[in-house]
mmCIF file of C-alpha atoms in Angstrom:
data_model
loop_
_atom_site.group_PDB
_atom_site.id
_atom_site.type_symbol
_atom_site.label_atom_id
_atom_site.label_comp_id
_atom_site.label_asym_id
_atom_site.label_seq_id
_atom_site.Cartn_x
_atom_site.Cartn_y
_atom_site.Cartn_z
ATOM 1 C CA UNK A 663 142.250 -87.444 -103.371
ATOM 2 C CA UNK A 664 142.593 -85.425 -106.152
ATOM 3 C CA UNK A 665 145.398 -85.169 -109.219
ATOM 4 C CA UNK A 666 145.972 -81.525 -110.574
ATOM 5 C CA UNK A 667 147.314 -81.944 -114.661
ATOM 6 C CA UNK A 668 148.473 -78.321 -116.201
ATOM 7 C CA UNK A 669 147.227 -78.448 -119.628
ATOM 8 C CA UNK A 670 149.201 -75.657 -121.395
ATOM 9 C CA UNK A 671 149.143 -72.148 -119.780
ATOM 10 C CA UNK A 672 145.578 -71.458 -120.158
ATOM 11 C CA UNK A 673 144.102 -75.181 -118.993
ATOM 12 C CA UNK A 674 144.089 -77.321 -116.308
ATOM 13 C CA UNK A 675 142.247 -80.738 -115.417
ATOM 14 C CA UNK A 676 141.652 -81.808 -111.856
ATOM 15 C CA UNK A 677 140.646 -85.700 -111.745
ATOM 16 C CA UNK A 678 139.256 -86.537 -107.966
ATOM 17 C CA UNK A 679 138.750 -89.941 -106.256
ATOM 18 C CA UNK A 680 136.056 -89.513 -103.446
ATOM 19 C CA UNK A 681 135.519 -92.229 -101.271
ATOM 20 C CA UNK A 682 132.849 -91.894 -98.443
ATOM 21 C CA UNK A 683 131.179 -94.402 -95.584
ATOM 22 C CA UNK A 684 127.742 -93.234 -94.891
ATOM 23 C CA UNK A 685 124.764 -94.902 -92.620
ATOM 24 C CA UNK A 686 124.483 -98.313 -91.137
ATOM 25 C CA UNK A 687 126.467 -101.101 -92.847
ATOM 26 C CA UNK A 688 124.866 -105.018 -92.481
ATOM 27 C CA UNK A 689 126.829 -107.997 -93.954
ATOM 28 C CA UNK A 690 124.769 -108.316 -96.988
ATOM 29 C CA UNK A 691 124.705 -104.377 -97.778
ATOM 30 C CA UNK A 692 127.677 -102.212 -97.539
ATOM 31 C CA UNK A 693 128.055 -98.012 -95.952
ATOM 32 C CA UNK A 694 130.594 -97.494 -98.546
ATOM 33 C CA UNK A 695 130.006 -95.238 -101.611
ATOM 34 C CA UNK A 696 132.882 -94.153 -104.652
ATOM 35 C CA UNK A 697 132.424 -90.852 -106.322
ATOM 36 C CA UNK A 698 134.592 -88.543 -108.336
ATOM 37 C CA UNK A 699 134.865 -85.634 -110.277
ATOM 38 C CA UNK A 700 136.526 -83.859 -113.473
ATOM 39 C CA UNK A 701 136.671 -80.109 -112.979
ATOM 40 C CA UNK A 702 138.404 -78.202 -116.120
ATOM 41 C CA UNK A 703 139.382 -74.933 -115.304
ATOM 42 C CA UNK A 704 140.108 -71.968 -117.787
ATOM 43 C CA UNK A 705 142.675 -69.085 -116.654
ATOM 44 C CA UNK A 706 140.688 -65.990 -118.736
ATOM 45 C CA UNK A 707 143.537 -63.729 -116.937
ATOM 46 C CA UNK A 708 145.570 -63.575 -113.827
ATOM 47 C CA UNK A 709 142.669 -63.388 -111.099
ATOM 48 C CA UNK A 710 140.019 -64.605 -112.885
ATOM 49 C CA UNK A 711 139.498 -68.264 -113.667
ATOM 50 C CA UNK A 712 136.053 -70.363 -115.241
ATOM 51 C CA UNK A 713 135.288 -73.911 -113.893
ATOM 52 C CA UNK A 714 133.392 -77.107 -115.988
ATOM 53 C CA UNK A 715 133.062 -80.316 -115.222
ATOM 54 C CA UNK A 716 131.212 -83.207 -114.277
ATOM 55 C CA UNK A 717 130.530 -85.084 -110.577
ATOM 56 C CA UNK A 718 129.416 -88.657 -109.909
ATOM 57 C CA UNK A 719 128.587 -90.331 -106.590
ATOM 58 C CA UNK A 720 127.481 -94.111 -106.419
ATOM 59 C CA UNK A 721 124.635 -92.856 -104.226
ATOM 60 C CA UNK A 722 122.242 -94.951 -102.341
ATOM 61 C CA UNK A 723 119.602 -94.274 -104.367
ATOM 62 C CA UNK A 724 121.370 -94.846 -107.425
ATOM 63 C CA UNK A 725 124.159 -93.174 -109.534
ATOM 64 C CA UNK A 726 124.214 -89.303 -108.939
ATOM 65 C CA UNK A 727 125.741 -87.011 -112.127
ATOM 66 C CA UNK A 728 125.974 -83.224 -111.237
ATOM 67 C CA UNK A 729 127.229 -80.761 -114.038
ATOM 68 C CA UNK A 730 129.638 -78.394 -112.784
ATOM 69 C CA UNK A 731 129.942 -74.652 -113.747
ATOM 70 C CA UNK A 732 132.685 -72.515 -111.271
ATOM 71 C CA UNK A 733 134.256 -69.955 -110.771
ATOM 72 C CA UNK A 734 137.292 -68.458 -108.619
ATOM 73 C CA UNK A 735 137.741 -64.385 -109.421
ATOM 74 C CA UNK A 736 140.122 -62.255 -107.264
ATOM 75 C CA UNK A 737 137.589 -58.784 -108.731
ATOM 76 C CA UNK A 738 139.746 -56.250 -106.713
ATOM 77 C CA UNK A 739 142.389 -56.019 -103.499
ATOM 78 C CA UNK A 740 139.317 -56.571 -101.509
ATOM 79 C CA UNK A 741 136.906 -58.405 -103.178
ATOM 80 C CA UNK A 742 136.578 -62.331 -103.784
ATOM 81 C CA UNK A 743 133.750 -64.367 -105.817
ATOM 82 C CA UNK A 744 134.038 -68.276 -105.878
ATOM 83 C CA UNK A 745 133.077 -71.504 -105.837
ATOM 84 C CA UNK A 746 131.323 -74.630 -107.784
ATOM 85 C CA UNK A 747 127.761 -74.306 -108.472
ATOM 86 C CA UNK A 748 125.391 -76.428 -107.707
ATOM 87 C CA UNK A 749 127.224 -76.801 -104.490
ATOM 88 C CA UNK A 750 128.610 -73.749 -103.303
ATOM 89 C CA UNK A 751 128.981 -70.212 -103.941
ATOM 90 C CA UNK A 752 131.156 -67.694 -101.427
ATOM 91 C CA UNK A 753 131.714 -63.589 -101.859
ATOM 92 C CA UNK A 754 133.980 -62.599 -99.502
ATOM 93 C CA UNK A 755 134.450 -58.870 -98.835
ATOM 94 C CA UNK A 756 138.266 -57.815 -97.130
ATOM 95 C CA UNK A 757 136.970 -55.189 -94.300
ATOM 96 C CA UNK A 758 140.764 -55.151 -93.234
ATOM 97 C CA UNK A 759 143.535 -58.051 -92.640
ATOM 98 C CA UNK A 760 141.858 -59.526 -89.972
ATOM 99 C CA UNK A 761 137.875 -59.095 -90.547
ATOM 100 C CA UNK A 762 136.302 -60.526 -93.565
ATOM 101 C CA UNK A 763 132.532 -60.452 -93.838
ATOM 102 C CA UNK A 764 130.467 -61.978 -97.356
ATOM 103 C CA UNK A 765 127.597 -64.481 -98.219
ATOM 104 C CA UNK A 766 127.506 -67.780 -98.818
ATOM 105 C CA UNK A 767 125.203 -70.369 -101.114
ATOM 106 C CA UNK A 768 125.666 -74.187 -100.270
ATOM 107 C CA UNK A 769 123.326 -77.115 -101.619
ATOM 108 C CA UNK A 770 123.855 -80.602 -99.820
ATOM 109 C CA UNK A 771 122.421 -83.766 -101.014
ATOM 110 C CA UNK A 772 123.560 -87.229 -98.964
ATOM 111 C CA UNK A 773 122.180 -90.541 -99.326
ATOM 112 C CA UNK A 774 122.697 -92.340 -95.950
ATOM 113 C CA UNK A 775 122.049 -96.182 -95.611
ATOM 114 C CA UNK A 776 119.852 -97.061 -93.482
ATOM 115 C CA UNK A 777 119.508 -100.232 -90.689
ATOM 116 C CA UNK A 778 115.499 -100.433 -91.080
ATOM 117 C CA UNK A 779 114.517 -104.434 -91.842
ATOM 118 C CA UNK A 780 111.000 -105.349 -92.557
ATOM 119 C CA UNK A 781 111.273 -109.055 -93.435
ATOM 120 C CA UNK A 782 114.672 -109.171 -94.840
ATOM 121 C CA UNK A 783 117.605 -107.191 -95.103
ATOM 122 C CA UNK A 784 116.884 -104.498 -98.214
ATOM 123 C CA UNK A 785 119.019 -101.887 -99.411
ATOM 124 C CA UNK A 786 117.240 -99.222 -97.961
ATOM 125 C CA UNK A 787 118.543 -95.759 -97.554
ATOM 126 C CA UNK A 788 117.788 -92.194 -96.105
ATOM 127 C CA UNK A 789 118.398 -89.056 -98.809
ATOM 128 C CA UNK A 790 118.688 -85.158 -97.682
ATOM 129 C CA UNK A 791 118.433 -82.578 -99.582
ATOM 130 C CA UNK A 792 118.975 -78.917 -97.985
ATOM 131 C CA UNK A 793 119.921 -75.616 -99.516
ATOM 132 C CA UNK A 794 121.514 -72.848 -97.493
ATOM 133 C CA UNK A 795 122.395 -69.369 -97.802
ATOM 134 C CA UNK A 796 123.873 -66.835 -94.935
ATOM 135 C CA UNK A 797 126.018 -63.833 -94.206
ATOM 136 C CA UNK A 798 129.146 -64.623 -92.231
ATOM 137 C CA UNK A 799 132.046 -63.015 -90.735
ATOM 138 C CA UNK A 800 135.677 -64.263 -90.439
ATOM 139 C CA UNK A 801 138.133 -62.960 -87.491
ATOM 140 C CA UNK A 802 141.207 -63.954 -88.014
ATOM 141 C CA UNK A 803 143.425 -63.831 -84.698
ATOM 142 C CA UNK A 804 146.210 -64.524 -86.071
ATOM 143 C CA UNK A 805 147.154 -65.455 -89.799
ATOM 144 C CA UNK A 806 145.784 -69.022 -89.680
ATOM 145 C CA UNK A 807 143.599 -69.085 -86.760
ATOM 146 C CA UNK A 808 140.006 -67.707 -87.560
ATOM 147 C CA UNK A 809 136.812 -67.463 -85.590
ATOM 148 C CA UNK A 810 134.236 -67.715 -87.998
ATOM 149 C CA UNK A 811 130.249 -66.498 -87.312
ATOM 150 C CA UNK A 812 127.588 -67.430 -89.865
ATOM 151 C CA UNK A 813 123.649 -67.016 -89.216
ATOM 152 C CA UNK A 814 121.410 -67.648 -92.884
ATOM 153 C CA UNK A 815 118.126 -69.719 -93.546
ATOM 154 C CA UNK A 816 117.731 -72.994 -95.328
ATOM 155 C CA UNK A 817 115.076 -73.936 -97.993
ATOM 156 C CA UNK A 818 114.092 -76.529 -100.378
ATOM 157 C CA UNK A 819 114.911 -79.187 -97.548
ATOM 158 C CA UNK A 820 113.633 -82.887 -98.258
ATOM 159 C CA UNK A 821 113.995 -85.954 -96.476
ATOM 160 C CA UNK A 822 113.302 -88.715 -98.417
ATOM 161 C CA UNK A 823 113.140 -92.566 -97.910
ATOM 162 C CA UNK A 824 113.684 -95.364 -100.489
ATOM 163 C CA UNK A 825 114.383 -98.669 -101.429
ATOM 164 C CA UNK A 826 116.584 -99.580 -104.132
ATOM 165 C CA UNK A 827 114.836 -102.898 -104.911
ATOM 166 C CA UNK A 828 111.560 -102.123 -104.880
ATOM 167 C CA UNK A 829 109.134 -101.035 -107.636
ATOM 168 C CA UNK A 830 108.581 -97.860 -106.299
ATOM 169 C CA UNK A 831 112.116 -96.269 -105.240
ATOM 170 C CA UNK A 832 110.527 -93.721 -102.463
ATOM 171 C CA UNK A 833 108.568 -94.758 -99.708
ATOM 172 C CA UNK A 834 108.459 -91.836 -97.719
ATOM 173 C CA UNK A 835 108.774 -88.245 -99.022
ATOM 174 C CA UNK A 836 108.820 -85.405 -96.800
ATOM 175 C CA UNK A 837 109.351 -81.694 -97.340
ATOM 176 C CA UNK A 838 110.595 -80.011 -94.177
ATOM 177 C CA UNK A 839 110.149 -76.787 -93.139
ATOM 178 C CA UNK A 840 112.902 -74.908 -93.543
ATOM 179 C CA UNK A 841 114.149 -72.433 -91.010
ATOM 180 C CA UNK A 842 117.340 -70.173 -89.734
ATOM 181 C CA UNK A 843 120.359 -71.383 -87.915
ATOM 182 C CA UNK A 844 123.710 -69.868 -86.589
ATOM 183 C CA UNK A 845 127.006 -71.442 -87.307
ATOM 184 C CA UNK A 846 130.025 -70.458 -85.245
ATOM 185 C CA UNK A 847 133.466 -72.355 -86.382
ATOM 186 C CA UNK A 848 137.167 -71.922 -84.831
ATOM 187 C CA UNK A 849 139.484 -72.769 -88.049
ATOM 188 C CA UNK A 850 142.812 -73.235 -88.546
ATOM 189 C CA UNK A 851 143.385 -71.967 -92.063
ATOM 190 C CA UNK A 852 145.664 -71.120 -95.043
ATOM 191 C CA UNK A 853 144.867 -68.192 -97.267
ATOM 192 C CA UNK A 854 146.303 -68.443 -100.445
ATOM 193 C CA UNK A 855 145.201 -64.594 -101.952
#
């Protein structure tokens, strides 16, 4: 849930509520974590637009704060750059209006809680981290119906496993190999450019 504030004709704040149910949930220890962002963004010029802000997650393993840098930048009639670093980052390239082709950048980290008991019940939890980057290309058969077609490789992947309570937060810490994967998507979306 997010609220959108013009600040002016140059400024705008967007303040977002993020609520989120991950992993097993006991009696004693709840699934349920509250996040939230500020994201400030800066209109240099019609097209072009900078992004700063600030995201929080009441993570499993603890609180989470992410600085935020963006950016959302029409360059040309056929050309697109955006997105919020550290979590995503799109160009999109207009072939014509129904084929789009570009590269992507996405890094995910999730805390999951987890229903593993060893004498009692503890607040243990799972954390991923993964980083992905592919090509894709977007076929649009009709304005708002597009079959999308992704193939990329991940990297930095880590699966880690904690406790919140104990001394020693990680138990388990395991770097995976990372590896290449194929994505194909049939979306029903709105293109506002």
């Amino acid at each position: 849930v997010s609220l959108i504030m013009p600040l002016g004709k140059t400024w705008s704040l967007a303040l977002s509520v993020i609520p989120r149910w991950n992993g097993y949930a006991s009696g004693e220890y709840s699934n349920f974590q509250i996040g939230g962002a500020v994201l400030a963004t800066y209109k240099k010029r019609p097209g072009l637009h900078y992004k700063f802000g600030l995201y929080y997650n009441r993570e499993f393993s603890g609180p989470f704060f992410m600085p935020l840098l963006g950016i959302d930048w029409k360059i040309d009639a056929r050309n697109n750059l955006y997105g919020v670093l550290p979590g995503n980052l799109v160009y999109e390239h207009k072939i014509s209006k129904a084929i789009y082709w570009g590269v992507s950048f996405r890094s995910i980290t999730n805390t999951y809680k987890q229903g593993i008991y060893y004498q009692a019940p503890r607040a243990t939890f799972l954390r991923i981290q993964d980083t992905q980057a592919d090509l894709f290309a977007d076929l649009y058969a009709t304005q708002n119906i597009v079959f999308s077609f992704a193939a990329g490789h991940s990297f930095a992947r880590k699966y880690r496993e904690g406790d919140r309570e104990s001394a020693v937060k990680y138990y388990h810490d395991q770097t995976m190999d990372a590896g290449f994967y194929g994505k194909i998507s049939f979306l029903y979306r709105l293109r506002f450019r």
